[in-house]
Amino acid sequence: MAAPLEIASSSPRARQALEHAERLCQERGVRLTVLRRRVLEIIWSHARPLGAYAILDVLRDDGRAGAPPTVYRALDFLLEQGLIHRLASLNVFTGCCQPDRRHGGQFLICRDCGQVDELNNTQVECLLNDEADARGFEVLTQMIEVLGRCPNCWQGVTHRAG
Amino acid sequence: MAAPLEIASSSPRARQALEHAERLCQERGVRLTVLRRRVLEIIWSHARPLGAYAILDVLRDDGRAGAPPTVYRALDFLLEQGLIHRLASLNVFTGCCQPDRRHGGQFLICRDCGQVDELNNTQVECLLNDEADARGFEVLTQMIEVLGRCPNCWQGVTHRAG
DNA sequence: GGAGAAATGTTATCCTATTGCTTCTTTAAA
DNA sequence: TTTAAAGAAGCAATAGGATAACATTTCTCC
């Protein structure tokens, strides 16, 4: 089992993402509660996407009581607000880099180290929308997951955790 | 729970898919056993993609003993041979329309009726490969799932099962 | 026919996710 | 300030998806 690298929650990108989330939620009139904020922080504080139960473990380390629904409800909220994405192929969750813009995710997922890179290729998005239109299909969300090996891993400099 | 419509296994598309599979496996020197063939047939005989446990139920109706690994091993084989695809967002399996050509799947998935339509947009495939290349990422497979509503469903003629 | 490989049977277990109900907290109105 | 209603979180149980480990059977090829 890969032990995800914990990153200081005060890392620039984590702090920035949290501030951004606070602002967005305020604008939208929805509540980024302590729990929801903490779950988002946990996600952003790790180098690799986490599963729900891994997040739950971290919450328990915090000393907080918790069962699966605790985490899943927080994740549902964050997903609804577009603050995180779910990678269906791995059953894990990762922070969204553009929570302002509604979009399905486009991800490069490293099979070896689990690292994830988010793309934002609007041309791909449009092509798929066009194909759907042509078939009279109404698009709600797009989900693109490209599985492969990141530069570090195929160059032999494996950063495999564990 | 949606009770998937069973289609006669002798339906043209199912028969054709099975013949195609037989031929491919023979060419490749791999064994399309009775079990594997039957699982493929079950998948092609239903209007909507099935989960592993739904397939298992059908096998049991056949009178065949079976536990989850029975099905999962058959599915693994069919996936390896590119005869089926797995829709990660729904944990279901669907027949592949182009088992000759190695390709990740591109799917329009109807949120309401569960029906699935497979695309084969090579332009999208290439764009994603290019993006990956530009980042030094080696692509193994692409997985594209577009969730929405099919023409039947958004026009109100819901074919929702159940 | 027999050895080795491949496929399947069997049991148990793990991981992921949800349901239903209770309790606590927040919000806004009286 | 009290209070009703809504929203969020706690909690227990369970459903659903997938795999591990090992035994047994079947196939293939010599």
Coordinates of C-alpha atoms (C1' of nucleotides) in Angstrom, one line a residue:
Chain A
M1 CA 0.0 0.0 0.0
A2 CA 1.4 3.4 -1.0
A3 CA 1.8 5.6 2.0
P4 CA 1.0 9.1 0.6
L5 CA 3.5 11.8 1.2
E6 CA 2.1 14.3 3.6
I7 CA 2.9 17.9 2.6
A8 CA 2.8 20.8 5.0
S9 CA -0.7 22.2 4.8
S10 CA 0.8 25.6 4.7
S11 CA 2.4 24.8 1.4
P12 CA 1.7 27.6 -1.1
R13 CA -0.6 25.6 -3.3
A14 CA -2.6 24.2 -0.4
R15 CA -3.0 27.5 1.3
Q16 CA -3.9 29.2 -2.0
A17 CA -6.5 26.5 -2.8
L18 CA -8.1 26.8 0.6
E19 CA -8.3 30.5 0.4
H20 CA -9.8 30.2 -3.0
A21 CA -12.3 27.7 -1.7
E22 CA -13.3 30.0 1.2
R23 CA -13.9 32.9 -1.2
L24 CA -15.9 30.8 -3.7
C25 CA -18.1 29.3 -1.0
Q26 CA -18.8 32.7 0.5
E27 CA -19.7 34.1 -2.9
R28 CA -22.1 31.2 -3.5
G29 CA -23.6 31.3 -0.1
V30 CA -22.7 27.8 0.8
R31 CA -21.0 26.7 4.0
L32 CA -17.4 25.5 4.0
T33 CA -17.6 24.0 7.5
V34 CA -14.7 23.0 9.6
L35 CA -15.0 19.4 8.5
R36 CA -15.4 20.2 4.8
R37 CA -12.5 22.6 5.0
R38 CA -10.3 20.0 6.7
V39 CA -11.1 17.4 4.2
L40 CA -10.2 19.7 1.4
E41 CA -7.0 20.6 3.2
I42 CA -6.1 16.9 3.6
I43 CA -6.6 16.4 -0.1
W44 CA -4.4 19.3 -1.0
S45 CA -1.8 18.4 1.6
H46 CA -0.9 15.1 0.0
A47 CA 1.2 14.6 -3.1
R48 CA -1.1 11.9 -4.5
P49 CA -4.9 11.6 -4.6
L50 CA -6.4 9.9 -1.6
G51 CA -9.3 7.5 -1.3
A52 CA -12.2 8.2 1.1
Y53 CA -10.9 5.8 3.7
A54 CA -7.5 7.2 3.6
I55 CA -9.0 10.6 4.3
L56 CA -11.0 9.1 7.1
D57 CA -7.8 7.7 8.7
V58 CA -6.3 11.2 8.7
L59 CA -9.4 12.6 10.3
R60 CA -9.1 10.0 13.0
D61 CA -5.5 10.9 13.5
D62 CA -6.8 14.4 14.1
G63 CA -8.7 13.0 17.0
R64 CA -12.0 13.5 15.3
A65 CA -14.7 10.8 15.6
G66 CA -15.8 9.6 12.2
A67 CA -17.4 7.0 10.1
P68 CA -17.5 6.6 6.3
P69 CA -20.5 8.9 5.9
T70 CA -18.7 11.7 7.6
V71 CA -16.1 11.7 4.8
Y72 CA -18.4 10.9 1.9
R73 CA -20.8 13.8 2.8
A74 CA -17.9 16.2 2.9
L75 CA -16.6 14.8 -0.4
D76 CA -20.1 15.1 -2.0
F77 CA -20.2 18.8 -1.0
L78 CA -16.7 19.5 -2.4
L79 CA -17.6 17.7 -5.6
E80 CA -20.8 19.6 -6.0
Q81 CA -18.9 22.9 -5.5
G82 CA -16.3 21.7 -8.1
L83 CA -13.5 22.0 -5.5
I84 CA -12.3 18.5 -6.0
H85 CA -12.5 15.8 -8.7
R86 CA -13.1 12.1 -8.4
L87 CA -10.9 9.8 -10.4
A88 CA -13.3 7.0 -11.1
S89 CA -10.6 4.6 -12.3
L90 CA -8.9 4.7 -9.0
N91 CA -11.6 5.6 -6.6
V92 CA -9.7 8.6 -5.3
F93 CA -10.1 12.3 -5.0
T94 CA -7.9 15.1 -6.0
G95 CA -8.1 18.9 -5.7
C96 CA -9.3 20.9 -8.6
C97 CA -7.1 23.5 -10.1
Q98 CA -9.8 25.6 -11.6
P99 CA -12.8 25.6 -9.3
D100 CA -14.2 28.7 -10.9
R101 CA -14.8 27.1 -14.3
R102 CA -17.3 24.3 -14.4
H103 CA -15.6 21.4 -16.2
G104 CA -15.2 17.7 -16.1
G105 CA -11.7 16.6 -15.3
Q106 CA -8.9 15.7 -17.7
F107 CA -6.2 13.8 -16.0
L108 CA -2.9 12.1 -16.7
I109 CA -2.5 9.4 -14.1
C110 CA 0.8 7.7 -13.5
R111 CA 0.3 4.0 -13.1
D112 CA 3.5 3.6 -11.2
C113 CA 3.6 6.4 -8.7
G114 CA 0.0 7.5 -8.6
Q115 CA 0.8 11.1 -9.3
V116 CA -1.8 13.0 -11.2
D117 CA -1.6 16.0 -13.6
E118 CA -4.7 17.9 -14.6
L119 CA -5.2 19.1 -18.1
N120 CA -7.5 21.8 -19.4
N121 CA -7.8 21.1 -23.1
T122 CA -10.8 23.0 -24.3
Q123 CA -10.4 21.6 -27.8
V124 CA -10.9 18.1 -26.6
E125 CA -13.9 19.3 -24.6
C126 CA -15.4 20.9 -27.6
L127 CA -14.8 18.0 -29.9
L128 CA -16.6 15.7 -27.5
N129 CA -19.4 18.1 -27.1
D130 CA -19.8 18.3 -30.8
E131 CA -19.8 14.5 -31.2
A132 CA -22.5 14.4 -28.5
D133 CA -24.5 17.1 -30.1
A134 CA -24.4 15.3 -33.4
R135 CA -26.1 12.3 -31.8
G136 CA -28.6 14.4 -29.9
F137 CA -27.0 13.6 -26.6
E138 CA -27.1 16.2 -23.9
V139 CA -23.8 16.5 -22.0
L140 CA -23.7 16.9 -18.3
T141 CA -20.1 16.2 -17.5
Q142 CA -17.0 14.8 -19.2
M143 CA -14.5 12.6 -17.5
I144 CA -11.2 11.9 -19.1
E145 CA -8.5 9.8 -17.5
V146 CA -5.3 8.9 -19.3
L147 CA -3.4 6.2 -17.7
G148 CA 0.3 5.9 -18.3
R149 CA 3.7 6.6 -16.8
C150 CA 5.0 10.0 -15.8
P151 CA 8.4 11.2 -16.8
N152 CA 10.0 10.4 -13.5
C153 CA 8.8 6.8 -13.6
W154 CA 9.5 5.8 -17.2
Q155 CA 13.0 7.3 -16.9
G156 CA 13.7 4.9 -14.1
V157 CA 13.8 7.5 -11.4
T158 CA 10.8 5.8 -9.8
H159 CA 9.3 7.7 -7.0
R160 CA 7.1 4.8 -6.1
A161 CA 5.8 5.2 -2.6
G162 CA 6.0 2.2 -0.2
Chain B
M1 CA -32.7 -1.5 -9.4
A2 CA -32.8 -1.5 -13.1
A3 CA -33.6 -4.9 -14.5
P4 CA -31.6 -5.0 -17.7
L5 CA -33.5 -5.9 -20.8
E6 CA -32.4 -9.3 -22.0
I7 CA -32.0 -9.5 -25.7
A8 CA -32.0 -12.8 -27.6
S9 CA -28.4 -14.0 -27.7
S10 CA -29.0 -14.8 -31.4
S11 CA -29.5 -11.1 -32.1
P12 CA -27.4 -10.1 -35.1
R13 CA -25.0 -7.8 -33.2
A14 CA -24.5 -10.4 -30.4
R15 CA -23.9 -13.2 -32.8
Q16 CA -21.6 -11.1 -34.9
A17 CA -19.6 -10.0 -31.9
L18 CA -19.2 -13.6 -30.7
E19 CA -18.0 -14.8 -34.1
H20 CA -15.6 -11.9 -34.2
A21 CA -14.3 -12.8 -30.8
E22 CA -13.8 -16.4 -31.7
R23 CA -11.9 -15.5 -34.8
L24 CA -9.7 -13.0 -32.9
C25 CA -8.9 -15.4 -30.1
Q26 CA -8.0 -18.1 -32.6
E27 CA -5.7 -15.7 -34.5
R28 CA -4.0 -14.7 -31.2
G29 CA -3.7 -18.2 -29.9
V30 CA -5.7 -17.5 -26.7
R31 CA -8.5 -19.6 -25.4
L32 CA -12.1 -18.3 -25.5
T33 CA -13.3 -20.9 -23.1
V34 CA -17.0 -21.8 -22.6
L35 CA -17.1 -19.6 -19.5
R36 CA -15.4 -16.6 -21.2
R37 CA -17.6 -17.0 -24.2
R38 CA -20.7 -17.1 -22.1
V39 CA -19.7 -14.0 -20.2
L40 CA -19.1 -12.2 -23.4
E41 CA -22.5 -13.4 -24.7
I42 CA -24.2 -12.2 -21.5
I43 CA -22.7 -8.8 -21.9
W44 CA -23.7 -8.5 -25.6
S45 CA -27.2 -9.9 -24.9
H46 CA -28.2 -7.0 -22.7
A47 CA -29.2 -3.6 -23.8
R48 CA -27.3 -1.9 -21.0
P49 CA -23.9 -2.5 -19.5
L50 CA -23.8 -5.0 -16.6
G51 CA -21.9 -5.1 -13.4
A52 CA -19.9 -8.1 -12.4
Y53 CA -22.4 -9.3 -9.9
A54 CA -25.3 -9.0 -12.4
I55 CA -23.3 -11.2 -14.8
L56 CA -22.7 -13.6 -11.9
D57 CA -26.5 -13.8 -11.3
V58 CA -27.1 -14.7 -14.9
L59 CA -24.4 -17.4 -14.7
R60 CA -26.1 -18.8 -11.7
D61 CA -29.4 -18.8 -13.5
D62 CA -27.6 -20.9 -16.1
G63 CA -27.1 -23.4 -13.4
R64 CA -23.4 -22.8 -13.3
A65 CA -21.7 -22.7 -9.9
G66 CA -19.9 -19.5 -9.4
A67 CA -18.3 -17.0 -7.1
P68 CA -17.1 -13.5 -7.8
P69 CA -13.6 -14.6 -9.0
T70 CA -15.2 -16.7 -11.6
V71 CA -16.7 -13.7 -13.2
Y72 CA -13.8 -11.3 -12.6
R73 CA -11.3 -13.7 -14.2
A74 CA -13.4 -14.0 -17.3
L75 CA -13.8 -10.2 -17.4
D76 CA -10.0 -9.7 -17.0
F77 CA -9.4 -12.0 -19.9
L78 CA -12.0 -10.2 -22.1
L79 CA -10.5 -6.8 -21.1
E80 CA -7.0 -7.9 -21.9
Q81 CA -8.2 -9.1 -25.3
G82 CA -10.0 -5.8 -25.9
L83 CA -13.3 -7.6 -26.3
I84 CA -15.0 -5.5 -23.6
H85 CA -14.6 -2.2 -21.9
R86 CA -15.0 -1.3 -18.3
L87 CA -16.9 1.9 -17.5
A88 CA -15.2 3.0 -14.3
S89 CA -17.7 5.6 -13.4
L90 CA -20.4 3.0 -13.1
N91 CA -18.5 -0.2 -12.4
V92 CA -20.0 -1.9 -15.4
F93 CA -18.8 -3.7 -18.5
T94 CA -19.8 -3.3 -22.1
G95 CA -18.9 -5.0 -25.3
C96 CA -16.3 -3.3 -27.5
C97 CA -17.3 -2.5 -31.1
Q98 CA -13.8 -2.5 -32.5
P99 CA -11.9 -5.3 -30.8
D100 CA -9.3 -5.3 -33.6
R101 CA -8.0 -1.8 -32.9
R102 CA -6.4 -1.3 -29.6
H103 CA -8.0 1.8 -28.1
G104 CA -9.2 3.1 -24.8
G105 CA -12.9 3.7 -24.7
Q106 CA -14.9 6.8 -25.5
F107 CA -18.5 6.6 -24.2
L108 CA -21.7 8.6 -24.0
I109 CA -23.4 7.3 -21.0
C110 CA -27.1 8.2 -20.3
R111 CA -27.6 9.1 -16.7
D112 CA -31.3 8.2 -16.9
C113 CA -31.6 5.0 -18.8
G114 CA -28.0 3.7 -18.6
Q115 CA -27.7 3.2 -22.3
V116 CA -24.2 3.6 -23.6
D117 CA -22.9 4.7 -27.0
E118 CA -19.3 4.2 -28.0
L119 CA -17.4 6.9 -29.9
N120 CA -14.3 6.4 -31.9
N121 CA -13.0 10.0 -32.3
T122 CA -9.3 9.6 -33.3
Q123 CA -8.9 13.4 -33.2
V124 CA -9.6 13.5 -29.5
E125 CA -7.3 10.5 -29.0
C126 CA -4.5 12.3 -30.8
L127 CA -5.0 15.6 -29.0
L128 CA -4.7 13.8 -25.7
N129 CA -1.6 11.9 -26.9
D130 CA -0.1 15.2 -27.9
E131 CA -0.8 16.8 -24.6
A132 CA 0.7 13.8 -22.8
D133 CA 3.8 13.8 -25.1
A134 CA 4.4 17.5 -24.5
R135 CA 4.6 16.7 -20.8
G136 CA 6.8 13.7 -21.2
F137 CA 4.0 11.4 -20.2
E138 CA 3.9 7.9 -21.7
V139 CA 0.3 7.0 -22.5
L140 CA -0.9 3.4 -21.9
T141 CA -4.7 3.8 -22.2
Q142 CA -7.3 6.6 -22.5
M143 CA -10.6 6.5 -20.8
I144 CA -13.3 8.9 -21.8
E145 CA -16.7 8.9 -20.2
V146 CA -19.3 11.6 -21.1
L147 CA -22.2 11.5 -18.7
G148 CA -25.5 13.1 -19.9
R149 CA -28.9 12.3 -21.3
C150 CA -29.6 10.4 -24.5
P151 CA -32.1 11.7 -27.0
N152 CA -34.9 9.4 -25.8
C153 CA -34.5 10.5 -22.3
W154 CA -34.3 14.2 -22.6
Q155 CA -37.2 14.2 -25.1
G156 CA -39.3 12.8 -22.3
V157 CA -39.7 9.4 -23.9
T158 CA -37.9 7.9 -20.9
H159 CA -37.0 4.3 -21.4
R160 CA -36.0 4.1 -17.8
A161 CA -35.9 0.5 -16.6
G162 CA -37.6 -0.4 -13.3
Chain C
dG1 C1' -0.5 -41.9 -20.2
dG2 C1' 1.7 -38.3 -17.6
dA3 C1' 3.8 -33.8 -16.5
dG4 C1' 3.2 -29.0 -16.5
dA5 C1' 0.5 -25.1 -17.5
dA6 C1' -3.8 -22.9 -17.7
dA7 C1' -8.4 -22.3 -16.1
dT8 C1' -11.9 -22.8 -12.8
dG9 C1' -13.9 -23.8 -8.0
dT10 C1' -14.2 -22.3 -3.2
dT11 C1' -13.8 -19.7 0.9
dA12 C1' -12.8 -15.8 3.1
dT13 C1' -11.8 -11.1 3.3
dC14 C1' -10.9 -6.4 2.0
dC15 C1' -12.2 -2.0 0.1
dT16 C1' -15.7 1.3 -1.4
dA17 C1' -20.1 3.4 -0.7
dT18 C1' -24.8 4.1 1.0
dT19 C1' -29.1 3.9 4.0
dG20 C1' -31.6 5.2 8.0
dC21 C1' -31.9 7.4 12.1
dT22 C1' -30.2 10.4 15.9
dT23 C1' -28.1 14.4 17.6
dC24 C1' -26.0 18.7 17.3
dT25 C1' -25.5 23.3 15.2
dT26 C1' -26.8 27.2 12.6
dT27 C1' -30.0 30.4 10.8
dA28 C1' -33.7 33.3 10.6
dA29 C1' -38.1 34.6 12.2
dA30 C1' -41.3 35.6 16.1
Chain D
dT1 C1' -34.0 36.1 23.4
dT2 C1' -36.5 32.2 22.4
dT3 C1' -37.8 29.0 19.1
dA4 C1' -38.9 26.5 15.0
dA5 C1' -36.9 24.7 10.8
dA6 C1' -33.1 23.5 8.1
dG7 C1' -28.6 22.0 7.6
dA8 C1' -24.7 19.4 9.1
dA9 C1' -22.5 15.8 11.6
dG10 C1' -22.5 11.4 14.6
dC11 C1' -23.4 6.6 14.5
dA12 C1' -24.6 1.7 13.4
dA13 C1' -25.6 -1.4 10.1
dT14 C1' -25.2 -3.1 5.6
dA15 C1' -24.9 -3.2 0.6
dG16 C1' -21.9 -3.5 -3.4
dG17 C1' -17.5 -4.2 -5.8
dA18 C1' -13.1 -6.6 -6.1
dT19 C1' -9.2 -9.6 -4.7
dA20 C1' -6.2 -13.0 -2.1
dA21 C1' -5.0 -17.6 -1.2
dC22 C1' -5.4 -22.2 -2.0
dA23 C1' -7.7 -26.6 -3.9
dT24 C1' -9.2 -28.9 -7.9
dT25 C1' -10.1 -29.6 -12.6
dT26 C1' -9.1 -29.3 -17.5
dC27 C1' -6.3 -28.8 -21.3
dT28 C1' -2.0 -29.3 -24.1
dC29 C1' 1.9 -31.3 -25.6
dC30 C1' 5.4 -34.6 -25.2

